[in-house]
């Protein structure tokens, strides 16, 4: 269809974001089997767990799939060893410097994509020689940029700087949004929240149900002193808010965040005290659907909206 | 062209936001003479000044134009008297309850549009009987919503709630962005920052030049304790930031903001100490253009991008 589908050998330019706790082999292979690119969320996996999910994906799909590798992951060298050993062909990196591992991965025949939230990092990506870039806006769930640039404003700016394919992320929940992102210059989209709430997502059912209840304004970008993250407003969030009101230091915030908060919320189902990373588009998610239904609907919407717009001649 | 152009009797579904200090009769009539809908920015005008600009517009254009009326304006009754006396046919209201004046204006044959940033206020608009709704995302300059919903996420949500025409605002700086907004469900767009930096804008040249220099991350949404506002990061902004770091109260912030900060910056050209209200899309503005050039370019881009997208069949 376009240079992005050519690059990954997929049918539709739809990538499933490799979100922590949500992106196990069932989700990944379902996305890949339905024409998109599934990404294993290695950021919440021990190395042996990552290897297990890779092997399961290989049994469950003949199509392309990849691994999302946050560069701040502590055991990253072990993850990379597994990625090489298992002959993974596509790696998406984020949360770090693309110069660090891109060459190593590409020297091993891997297609490398890096996620950015501002122009400066897009230029670093170009210097690092990545094969494509994800530009992720302020509205996206999980870890985010400091500058708070929205998808609407970010995509055209990154587009003007790069020649490699551009993938838009943040706020993409429908075929109409995919069309919007491509109007702005993206070659395709990375979708997070909608897949996090899917039937095949490995997230806890409590978290999925909480996503369904989210309304506009129910997520917030916070914890910028540590790493900016967008999450649902729950008891944990209000604990952070109170800490801010009492002039908490970075150390205080780190103590409150502690370890395993995202696992507690997104994987173990403690929706009050866990950290629930999800995007603003969660407000539009009203049921838990299969990946097949999600992707079919996106494609149908995309075509429908495209035809609708044809009539507008200015 | 569509129900929005029918509603306002304009050629293109492009509205120039009635921004304070920027939206004098020259800008308004230039936009209206070039096929869009110009709006006088009454929020920064004394009643006699508003009347002057209305009269100048009537001399300068035969096309539709309107008045933007922020509902928190102190002399609002005097403004409304002038609007009625001068037989203004289109009024955009914002920053307040649409129930307050909509009926009065509509009873006087005026087309009323209200600006919202969340679903709750969109429903109030429907109850108030407005003729169209502007949904303005987090990336927009000036006064903004508390929930920080981006244009990408807001437009589909508002679209799903209303039957009247929907206008997208926030982050619209090109024909591609206009196409994106219409993909998401908008009938047209309201453009602010790009017109603020135009030749015909009544803003001070120092402010226009400052807009040209803006890079990604150079604006911030702040002062949520008073009224959330997006502005350029300058000395005044850092004064506010320091106050926050020292746990300033709402009264402290009001004192720092004091009176006339926006006039100081946007109209009088003190770009260090003034309040410079502008949107994130300012990072893409690289020269001071005439309204004619701006609108021509938007239309050409819109058509070009639409034809480019035609080839994508999923």
Coordinates of C-alpha atoms in Angstrom, one line a residue:
Chain A
X1 CA 0.0 0.0 0.0
X2 CA 2.8 2.5 0.8
X3 CA 6.4 2.6 1.9
X4 CA 5.5 1.7 5.5
X5 CA 3.7 -1.4 4.6
X6 CA 6.6 -2.2 2.2
X7 CA 9.1 -1.7 5.0
X8 CA 7.4 -4.0 7.5
X9 CA 5.8 -6.3 4.9
X10 CA 2.3 -5.8 6.4
X11 CA -1.1 -5.2 4.8
X12 CA -2.2 -2.0 6.6
X13 CA 0.0 0.8 8.0
X14 CA -1.2 0.1 11.5
X15 CA 1.2 -0.7 14.3
X16 CA 0.1 -1.9 17.7
X17 CA 2.1 0.0 20.3
X18 CA 4.3 -2.3 22.4
X19 CA 2.8 -1.1 25.7
X20 CA 4.0 -2.6 29.0
X21 CA 1.7 -5.2 30.6
X22 CA -0.7 -5.2 27.6
X23 CA 1.3 -6.5 24.7
X24 CA 1.7 -10.2 25.2
X25 CA 1.9 -12.7 22.3
X26 CA -1.9 -13.0 22.0
X27 CA -2.3 -9.3 21.2
X28 CA 0.8 -9.2 19.0
X29 CA -0.1 -12.2 16.9
X30 CA -3.7 -11.1 16.6
X31 CA -2.6 -7.7 15.2
X32 CA -0.2 -9.3 12.8
X33 CA -2.7 -11.9 11.7
X34 CA -5.2 -9.1 10.9
X35 CA -2.9 -7.1 8.7
X36 CA -1.1 -4.8 11.1
X37 CA 2.3 -5.0 12.9
X38 CA 2.2 -6.4 16.4
X39 CA 4.9 -5.4 18.9
X40 CA 5.8 -7.3 22.0
X41 CA 6.0 -5.0 25.0
X42 CA 9.4 -6.1 26.4
X43 CA 9.5 -3.2 28.9
X44 CA 7.5 -5.2 31.4
X45 CA 9.1 -8.6 30.8
X46 CA 12.1 -10.4 32.3
X47 CA 14.4 -11.7 29.5
X48 CA 13.1 -15.3 29.8
X49 CA 9.5 -13.9 29.6
X50 CA 10.3 -12.0 26.5
X51 CA 11.8 -15.1 24.9
X52 CA 8.6 -17.0 25.8
X53 CA 6.4 -14.4 24.1
X54 CA 8.6 -14.4 21.0
X55 CA 8.4 -18.1 20.7
X56 CA 4.6 -18.0 21.2
X57 CA 4.3 -15.4 18.5
X58 CA 6.3 -17.5 16.1
X59 CA 3.9 -20.3 16.6
X60 CA 0.8 -18.1 16.3
X61 CA 1.6 -16.0 13.2
X62 CA 3.5 -16.2 10.0
X63 CA 3.3 -12.5 9.6
X64 CA 5.7 -9.8 10.6
X65 CA 5.9 -8.9 14.3
X66 CA 8.4 -7.0 16.3
X67 CA 9.6 -6.0 19.8
X68 CA 9.2 -2.7 21.5
X69 CA 12.3 -2.0 23.6
X70 CA 12.4 0.9 26.0
X71 CA 16.0 2.0 26.2
X72 CA 15.8 2.7 29.9
X73 CA 15.1 -1.0 30.6
X74 CA 17.6 -2.2 33.2
X75 CA 18.3 -5.7 31.6
X76 CA 18.6 -4.2 28.1
X77 CA 21.6 -6.2 27.0
X78 CA 19.9 -9.4 27.8
X79 CA 16.9 -8.3 25.9
X80 CA 19.1 -7.5 22.9
X81 CA 20.8 -10.9 23.1
X82 CA 17.4 -12.6 22.9
X83 CA 16.3 -10.3 20.1
X84 CA 19.4 -11.3 18.1
X85 CA 19.2 -15.0 19.1
X86 CA 15.5 -15.2 18.1
X87 CA 16.2 -13.4 14.8
X88 CA 13.7 -10.7 15.4
X89 CA 13.5 -8.5 12.3
X90 CA 11.8 -5.4 13.7
X91 CA 12.6 -3.4 16.8
X92 CA 11.0 -0.2 18.0
X93 CA 13.1 1.7 20.6
X94 CA 12.0 4.6 22.8
X95 CA 12.8 6.5 26.0
X96 CA 16.5 7.0 25.3
X97 CA 19.1 7.9 22.8
X98 CA 18.7 6.3 19.3
X99 CA 22.4 6.5 18.8
X100 CA 23.1 3.9 21.5
X101 CA 21.8 0.7 19.9
X102 CA 20.6 1.5 16.4
X103 CA 23.8 0.6 14.6
X104 CA 24.2 -2.7 16.5
X105 CA 20.7 -3.7 15.6
X106 CA 20.9 -2.6 12.0
X107 CA 24.3 -4.4 11.6
X108 CA 22.3 -7.5 12.5
X109 CA 19.8 -7.0 9.7
X110 CA 17.1 -5.5 12.0
X111 CA 14.7 -2.7 10.9
X112 CA 14.9 -0.1 13.6
X113 CA 12.2 2.5 14.5
X114 CA 12.6 5.1 17.2
X115 CA 9.9 7.0 19.1
X116 CA 10.2 10.8 19.5
X117 CA 8.1 13.7 20.9
X118 CA 10.1 16.7 19.6
X119 CA 12.1 17.9 16.7
X120 CA 15.5 17.7 18.4
X121 CA 15.1 13.9 19.0
X122 CA 13.8 13.4 15.4
X123 CA 17.1 14.9 14.2
X124 CA 19.0 12.5 16.4
X125 CA 17.1 9.6 14.9
X126 CA 18.1 10.8 11.4
X127 CA 21.7 10.9 12.5
X128 CA 21.4 7.5 14.1
X129 CA 20.2 6.0 10.8
X130 CA 16.8 4.6 11.9
X131 CA 14.5 3.2 9.3
X132 CA 11.4 5.0 10.4
X133 CA 10.3 7.4 13.2
X134 CA 7.2 7.4 15.5
X135 CA 6.2 10.9 16.4
X136 CA 4.1 10.6 19.6
X137 CA 1.9 13.4 20.8
X138 CA 1.0 14.7 24.2
X139 CA -2.3 12.8 24.2
X140 CA -0.6 9.4 24.2
X141 CA -0.7 7.1 27.2
X142 CA 2.4 6.1 29.1
X143 CA 5.8 7.8 28.9
X144 CA 5.7 11.1 27.1
X145 CA 7.7 14.1 26.1
X146 CA 8.4 17.2 28.2
X147 CA 7.3 19.8 25.6
X148 CA 3.7 18.6 25.5
X149 CA 3.4 18.9 21.7
X150 CA 0.1 17.4 20.5
X151 CA -0.1 15.0 17.6
X152 CA -1.8 17.7 15.4
X153 CA 1.2 20.0 15.8
X154 CA 3.9 17.4 16.0
X155 CA 3.3 15.4 12.9
X156 CA 3.7 18.3 10.4
X157 CA 6.9 19.5 12.2
X158 CA 8.6 16.1 12.2
X159 CA 7.5 15.5 8.6
X160 CA 9.3 18.6 7.5
X161 CA 12.6 17.3 9.0
X162 CA 12.8 13.7 7.8
X163 CA 12.8 11.5 4.7
X164 CA 12.2 8.1 6.4
X165 CA 8.7 6.9 6.9
X166 CA 6.7 8.7 9.7
X167 CA 4.3 7.0 12.0
X168 CA 1.9 9.1 14.1
X169 CA 1.0 8.1 17.6
X170 CA -1.2 9.6 20.3
X171 CA -4.9 10.0 20.0
X172 CA -5.4 7.5 17.2
X173 CA -8.5 5.5 17.9
X174 CA -10.4 5.2 14.6
X175 CA -10.1 5.1 10.9
X176 CA -11.0 8.8 10.8
X177 CA -8.1 9.6 13.1
X178 CA -5.8 7.5 10.9
X179 CA -7.0 9.5 7.9
X180 CA -6.3 12.7 9.9
X181 CA -2.8 11.5 10.7
X182 CA -2.1 10.7 7.1
X183 CA -3.5 14.1 6.0
X184 CA -0.9 15.6 8.3
X185 CA 1.9 13.7 6.6
X186 CA 2.2 10.4 8.4
X187 CA 2.7 7.2 6.4
X188 CA 0.9 5.2 9.1
X189 CA -0.2 5.1 12.7
X190 CA 0.8 3.5 16.0
X191 CA -2.3 2.7 18.2
X192 CA -2.0 2.1 21.9
X193 CA -5.0 2.6 24.1
X194 CA -7.5 1.0 21.8
X195 CA -5.4 -2.2 21.7
X196 CA -4.8 -2.1 25.4
X197 CA -8.5 -2.4 25.9
X198 CA -8.9 -5.3 23.4
X199 CA -9.9 -8.8 24.1
X200 CA -6.5 -10.2 23.3
X201 CA -4.6 -7.6 25.4
X202 CA -2.7 -9.1 28.3
X203 CA -3.9 -6.3 30.6
X204 CA -6.1 -7.2 33.6
X205 CA -9.8 -7.2 33.0
X206 CA -10.2 -4.6 35.8
X207 CA -7.9 -2.2 33.9
X208 CA -9.8 -2.8 30.6
X209 CA -13.1 -2.1 32.4
X210 CA -11.6 1.1 33.9
X211 CA -10.6 2.2 30.4
X212 CA -14.2 1.8 29.3
X213 CA -15.3 4.1 32.1
X214 CA -12.8 6.9 31.3
X215 CA -14.3 10.2 30.3
X216 CA -12.7 13.3 28.8
X217 CA -10.3 14.8 31.4
X218 CA -9.8 11.5 33.2
X219 CA -6.1 11.2 32.2
X220 CA -3.3 13.5 33.1
X221 CA 0.4 13.9 32.2
X222 CA 2.3 13.9 35.5
X223 CA 5.6 13.0 37.2
X224 CA 7.6 15.1 34.9
X225 CA 10.4 15.3 37.5
X226 CA 11.0 11.6 37.1
X227 CA 9.7 10.6 33.6
X228 CA 6.6 12.3 32.2
X229 CA 3.8 9.8 32.1
X230 CA 0.1 10.0 31.2
X231 CA -2.1 7.9 33.4
X232 CA -5.7 7.6 34.6
X233 CA -6.7 9.6 37.6
X234 CA -7.2 7.2 40.5
X235 CA -6.2 7.1 44.2
X236 CA -2.5 6.7 43.2
X237 CA -2.7 9.8 41.0
X238 CA -4.3 11.8 43.8
X239 CA -1.6 10.7 46.2
X240 CA 0.9 12.2 43.7
X241 CA -1.2 15.4 43.4
X242 CA -1.3 15.8 47.2
X243 CA 2.5 15.3 47.3
X244 CA 2.9 18.1 44.7
X245 CA 0.7 20.4 46.8
X246 CA 3.0 19.8 49.7
X247 CA 6.0 20.6 47.7
X248 CA 7.3 17.1 47.4
X249 CA 10.9 16.6 46.3
X250 CA 11.8 14.3 43.4
X251 CA 12.9 11.7 46.0
X252 CA 9.5 11.9 47.7
X253 CA 7.8 11.3 44.3
X254 CA 10.1 8.4 43.6
X255 CA 9.2 6.9 46.9
X256 CA 5.4 7.2 46.3
X257 CA 5.8 5.8 42.8
X258 CA 8.0 3.0 44.3
X259 CA 8.3 -0.2 42.3
X260 CA 5.8 -2.2 40.4
X261 CA 3.0 0.4 40.3
X262 CA 2.2 -0.2 36.6
X263 CA 2.2 -3.9 37.1
X264 CA 0.0 -3.6 40.2
X265 CA -2.6 -1.6 38.2
X266 CA -2.4 -2.7 34.6
X267 CA -1.6 -6.4 35.1
X268 CA -2.7 -7.3 38.6
X269 CA -5.9 -5.2 38.5
X270 CA -5.5 -3.0 41.5
X271 CA -7.1 0.0 39.8
X272 CA -7.0 2.2 42.9
X273 CA -3.4 2.0 43.8
X274 CA -1.8 0.9 40.6
X275 CA -0.4 3.2 37.9
X276 CA -2.8 3.0 34.9
X277 CA -1.0 4.2 31.8
X278 CA -3.5 5.0 29.0
X279 CA -4.1 7.8 26.5
X280 CA -6.7 10.5 26.2
X281 CA -8.4 8.6 23.4
X282 CA -9.6 6.1 26.2
X283 CA -12.6 8.4 26.5
X284 CA -13.9 7.1 23.2
X285 CA -13.4 3.4 24.0
X286 CA -16.8 1.9 24.9
X287 CA -16.4 -1.8 24.8
X288 CA -13.8 -4.6 24.8
X289 CA -13.5 -5.7 21.2
X290 CA -11.4 -8.3 19.4
X291 CA -8.4 -7.1 17.4
X292 CA -10.1 -8.4 14.3
X293 CA -13.1 -6.2 15.0
X294 CA -11.0 -3.2 15.9
X295 CA -8.9 -3.4 12.7
X296 CA -11.8 -4.1 10.4
X297 CA -13.6 -1.1 11.8
X298 CA -10.6 1.1 11.4
X299 CA -10.2 0.1 7.8
X300 CA -13.9 0.6 7.0
X301 CA -14.0 4.0 8.7
X302 CA -10.8 5.1 6.9
X303 CA -12.3 4.2 3.5
X304 CA -15.7 5.7 4.4
X305 CA -14.3 9.0 5.7
X306 CA -11.9 9.2 2.7
X307 CA -14.8 8.9 0.3
X308 CA -16.9 11.4 2.3
X309 CA -14.1 14.0 2.0
X310 CA -13.8 13.5 -1.7
X311 CA -16.9 15.7 -2.2
X312 CA -15.2 18.7 -0.7
X313 CA -13.7 20.8 -3.3
X314 CA -12.3 24.2 -2.2
Chain B
X1 CA -19.6 24.1 0.0
X2 CA -21.1 22.7 3.2
X3 CA -23.5 23.5 6.0
X4 CA -20.9 25.8 7.7
X5 CA -20.4 27.9 4.6
X6 CA -24.2 28.0 4.2
X7 CA -24.6 29.1 7.8
X8 CA -22.3 32.0 7.5
X9 CA -22.6 32.7 3.8
X10 CA -18.9 32.4 3.3
X11 CA -16.9 30.7 0.5
X12 CA -14.5 28.5 2.6
X13 CA -15.2 26.9 6.0
X14 CA -12.4 28.9 7.6
X15 CA -12.9 31.2 10.6
X16 CA -10.3 33.6 11.9
X17 CA -10.3 33.4 15.6
X18 CA -11.3 36.7 17.3
X19 CA -8.1 36.9 19.4
X20 CA -7.5 39.8 21.7
X21 CA -5.2 42.5 20.4
X22 CA -4.7 40.8 17.0
X23 CA -8.2 41.0 15.5
X24 CA -8.8 44.5 14.4
X25 CA -10.8 45.5 11.3
X26 CA -7.9 45.1 8.9
X27 CA -7.5 41.4 9.7
X28 CA -11.2 40.8 9.9
X29 CA -12.1 42.4 6.6
X30 CA -9.1 40.8 4.9
X31 CA -10.2 37.3 6.0
X32 CA -13.8 38.0 4.9
X33 CA -12.7 39.4 1.6
X34 CA -10.7 36.3 0.9
X35 CA -13.5 33.8 1.5
X36 CA -13.3 33.1 5.2
X37 CA -15.2 34.5 8.2
X38 CA -13.4 37.3 10.1
X39 CA -14.2 37.9 13.7
X40 CA -13.5 41.1 15.6
X41 CA -11.7 40.5 18.9
X42 CA -13.9 42.5 21.2
X43 CA -12.3 41.1 24.3
X44 CA -9.5 43.7 24.2
X45 CA -11.7 46.6 23.1
X46 CA -13.6 49.3 25.0
X47 CA -17.1 49.6 23.7
X48 CA -16.4 52.6 21.5
X49 CA -13.3 50.9 20.1
X50 CA -15.5 47.9 19.2
X51 CA -17.9 50.2 17.5
X52 CA -15.1 51.8 15.5
X53 CA -13.8 48.5 14.3
X54 CA -17.3 47.3 13.3
X55 CA -17.9 50.5 11.3
X56 CA -14.5 50.1 9.6
X57 CA -15.3 46.5 8.7
X58 CA -18.6 47.5 7.1
X59 CA -16.7 50.0 4.9
X60 CA -14.0 47.4 4.1
X61 CA -16.0 44.3 3.2
X62 CA -19.4 43.4 1.8
X63 CA -18.9 39.8 3.0
X64 CA -20.0 38.2 6.3
X65 CA -18.0 39.1 9.4
X66 CA -18.7 38.7 13.1
X67 CA -17.7 39.5 16.6
X68 CA -15.9 37.3 19.1
X69 CA -17.3 38.1 22.6
X70 CA -15.6 36.5 25.7
X71 CA -18.3 36.2 28.3
X72 CA -16.0 37.2 31.1
X73 CA -15.6 40.6 29.5
X74 CA -16.5 43.3 32.2
X75 CA -18.4 45.7 30.0
X76 CA -20.3 42.9 28.2
X77 CA -23.7 44.6 28.3
X78 CA -22.3 47.6 26.5
X79 CA -20.7 45.3 23.9
X80 CA -24.0 43.5 23.3
X81 CA -25.8 46.9 22.9
X82 CA -23.3 47.8 20.2
X83 CA -23.6 44.4 18.6
X84 CA -27.4 44.8 18.4
X85 CA -27.2 48.5 17.4
X86 CA -24.8 47.8 14.6
X87 CA -26.9 44.8 13.4
X88 CA -24.0 42.3 13.7
X89 CA -25.3 39.0 12.4
X90 CA -22.7 36.6 13.8
X91 CA -21.4 36.3 17.3
X92 CA -18.9 33.8 18.7
X93 CA -19.0 33.5 22.5
X94 CA -16.5 31.8 24.8
X95 CA -15.2 31.7 28.4
X96 CA -18.6 31.4 30.1
X97 CA -22.0 29.9 30.1
X98 CA -23.7 29.7 26.7
X99 CA -27.1 29.8 28.5
X100 CA -26.5 33.4 29.5
X101 CA -26.8 35.4 26.3
X102 CA -27.6 32.9 23.5
X103 CA -31.3 33.4 23.6
X104 CA -31.1 37.2 23.7
X105 CA -28.7 37.2 20.7
X106 CA -30.8 34.7 18.7
X107 CA -34.0 36.5 19.5
X108 CA -32.3 39.4 17.7
X109 CA -31.7 37.3 14.6
X110 CA -28.0 36.7 15.4
X111 CA -26.2 33.4 14.5
X112 CA -24.5 32.3 17.7
X113 CA -21.5 30.0 18.1
X114 CA -19.9 29.0 21.4
X115 CA -16.4 27.7 22.1
X116 CA -15.9 24.6 24.2
X117 CA -13.0 22.4 25.4
X118 CA -14.9 19.4 26.8
X119 CA -18.1 17.3 26.4
X120 CA -20.0 18.8 29.4
X121 CA -19.9 22.3 27.9
X122 CA -20.8 21.0 24.4
X123 CA -24.0 19.6 26.0
X124 CA -24.7 23.0 27.6
X125 CA -24.3 24.5 24.1
X126 CA -26.9 22.2 22.7
X127 CA -29.3 23.0 25.5
X128 CA -28.7 26.7 25.0
X129 CA -29.6 26.3 21.3
X130 CA -26.4 27.6 19.6
X131 CA -26.1 27.4 15.9
X132 CA -22.6 25.9 15.8
X133 CA -19.9 24.8 18.2
X134 CA -16.2 25.4 18.2
X135 CA -14.3 22.6 19.9
X136 CA -10.9 23.9 20.8
X137 CA -8.0 21.7 21.8
X138 CA -5.2 21.9 24.3
X139 CA -2.7 23.2 21.7
X140 CA -4.6 26.4 21.1
X141 CA -3.3 29.7 22.2
X142 CA -4.9 31.9 24.8
X143 CA -7.6 30.8 27.2
X144 CA -8.1 27.1 27.3
X145 CA -9.8 24.2 29.0
X146 CA -8.8 22.5 32.3
X147 CA -9.0 19.0 31.0
X148 CA -6.2 19.4 28.4
X149 CA -7.9 17.4 25.7
X150 CA -6.1 17.7 22.4
X151 CA -7.9 18.6 19.1
X152 CA -7.3 15.0 17.8
X153 CA -9.2 13.6 20.8
X154 CA -11.7 16.3 21.3
X155 CA -13.2 16.6 17.8
X156 CA -14.5 13.0 17.5
X157 CA -16.0 13.2 21.0
X158 CA -17.8 16.5 20.5
X159 CA -18.9 15.3 17.0
X160 CA -20.6 12.3 18.6
X161 CA -22.7 14.6 20.9
X162 CA -24.0 17.3 18.6
X163 CA -26.1 17.8 15.4
X164 CA -25.1 21.4 14.8
X165 CA -22.1 22.2 12.7
X166 CA -18.7 21.6 14.4
X167 CA -15.7 23.9 14.0
X168 CA -12.3 22.6 15.0
X169 CA -9.7 24.9 16.7
X170 CA -6.3 24.4 18.1
X171 CA -3.3 23.4 16.0
X172 CA -4.8 24.3 12.7
X173 CA -2.1 26.0 10.6
X174 CA -2.4 24.5 7.1
X175 CA -4.6 23.0 4.5
X176 CA -3.4 19.6 5.6
X177 CA -4.5 20.3 9.2
X178 CA -7.8 21.5 7.9
X179 CA -8.2 18.2 6.0
X180 CA -7.3 16.4 9.2
X181 CA -9.8 18.2 11.2
X182 CA -12.5 17.5 8.7
X183 CA -11.5 13.8 8.6
X184 CA -12.2 13.8 12.4
X185 CA -15.7 15.2 11.8
X186 CA -15.4 19.0 11.8
X187 CA -17.3 21.0 9.2
X188 CA -14.7 23.7 9.2
X189 CA -11.8 25.2 11.2
X190 CA -11.1 28.2 13.3
X191 CA -7.5 29.4 12.9
X192 CA -5.8 31.6 15.4
X193 CA -2.0 31.8 15.6
X194 CA -1.4 31.8 11.9
X195 CA -3.7 34.9 11.5
X196 CA -2.2 36.5 14.6
X197 CA 1.2 36.5 12.8
X198 CA -0.3 37.9 9.5
X199 CA 0.4 41.2 7.9
X200 CA -3.0 42.5 8.6
X201 CA -3.1 41.4 12.3
X202 CA -3.3 44.3 14.7
X203 CA -0.7 42.7 16.9
X204 CA 2.6 44.5 17.5
X205 CA 5.4 43.7 15.0
X206 CA 7.6 42.6 18.0
X207 CA 5.0 40.0 18.9
X208 CA 4.7 38.8 15.3
X209 CA 8.5 38.4 15.1
X210 CA 8.6 36.5 18.4
X211 CA 6.0 34.1 16.9
X212 CA 8.3 33.5 14.0
X213 CA 11.1 32.5 16.4
X214 CA 8.9 30.1 18.4
X215 CA 10.1 26.5 18.4
X216 CA 8.4 23.3 19.6
X217 CA 8.0 23.5 23.3
X218 CA 8.1 27.3 23.4
X219 CA 4.5 27.6 24.6
X220 CA 3.0 26.4 27.8
X221 CA -0.5 26.1 29.3
X222 CA -0.3 27.8 32.7
X223 CA -2.2 29.9 35.3
X224 CA -4.9 27.2 35.7
X225 CA -5.7 28.6 39.1
X226 CA -6.9 31.8 37.5
X227 CA -7.9 30.9 33.9
X228 CA -5.8 28.4 32.0
X229 CA -3.9 30.2 29.3
X230 CA -1.4 29.1 26.7
X231 CA 1.4 31.6 26.1
X232 CA 5.0 31.9 24.9
X233 CA 7.8 31.3 27.4
X234 CA 9.3 34.7 28.2
X235 CA 10.5 36.5 31.3
X236 CA 6.9 36.9 32.4
X237 CA 6.3 33.2 32.0
X238 CA 9.4 32.4 34.1
X239 CA 8.3 34.8 36.8
X240 CA 5.1 32.8 37.0
X241 CA 7.1 29.5 37.1
X242 CA 9.3 30.8 39.9
X243 CA 6.2 31.8 41.8
X244 CA 4.8 28.3 41.4
X245 CA 8.1 26.8 42.7
X246 CA 7.7 29.0 45.8
X247 CA 4.2 27.7 46.4
X248 CA 2.5 31.0 45.3
X249 CA -1.2 31.4 46.2
X250 CA -3.8 32.3 43.7
X251 CA -3.6 35.9 45.0
X252 CA 0.1 36.0 44.4
X253 CA -0.4 34.8 40.8
X254 CA -3.1 37.4 40.2
X255 CA -0.7 40.1 41.5
X256 CA 2.0 39.0 39.1
X257 CA -0.4 38.8 36.2
X258 CA -1.7 42.2 37.2
X259 CA -3.6 44.2 34.6
X260 CA -2.8 44.8 30.9
X261 CA -0.1 42.0 30.5
X262 CA -1.6 40.8 27.3
X263 CA -1.9 44.3 25.9
X264 CA 1.7 45.0 27.0
X265 CA 3.0 42.0 25.1
X266 CA 0.8 41.5 22.1
X267 CA -0.2 45.1 21.3
X268 CA 2.6 47.3 22.8
X269 CA 5.5 45.0 21.9
X270 CA 7.1 44.3 25.3
X271 CA 7.9 40.7 24.5
X272 CA 9.8 40.1 27.7
X273 CA 7.3 41.3 30.3
X274 CA 4.0 41.0 28.4
X275 CA 1.7 38.0 28.2
X276 CA 2.1 36.5 24.7
X277 CA -0.9 34.3 24.0
X278 CA -0.3 32.0 21.0
X279 CA -0.7 28.4 20.1
X280 CA 1.7 25.4 19.7
X281 CA 1.3 25.7 15.9
X282 CA 3.4 28.9 16.2
X283 CA 6.4 26.6 15.8
X284 CA 5.5 26.2 12.1
X285 CA 5.0 29.9 11.3
X286 CA 8.1 31.1 9.5
X287 CA 7.1 34.4 7.9
X288 CA 4.6 37.2 8.2
X289 CA 2.2 36.7 5.3
X290 CA -0.8 38.5 3.9
X291 CA -4.2 37.0 4.7
X292 CA -4.7 36.4 0.9
X293 CA -1.5 34.3 0.8
X294 CA -2.4 32.4 3.9
X295 CA -5.8 31.5 2.7
X296 CA -4.8 30.7 -0.8
X297 CA -2.1 28.4 0.5
X298 CA -4.5 26.6 2.9
X299 CA -6.9 26.0 0.0
X300 CA -4.2 24.7 -2.3
X301 CA -2.8 22.5 0.4
X302 CA -6.2 21.1 1.3
X303 CA -6.9 20.2 -2.3
X304 CA -3.4 18.8 -2.9
X305 CA -3.5 16.6 0.3
X306 CA -7.0 15.4 -0.5
X307 CA -5.9 14.3 -3.9
X308 CA -2.8 12.6 -2.5
X309 CA -4.9 10.6 0.0
X310 CA -7.2 9.4 -2.8
X311 CA -4.6 6.9 -3.8
X312 CA -4.7 5.1 -0.5
X313 CA -7.2 2.3 -0.6
X314 CA -7.2 0.0 2.4

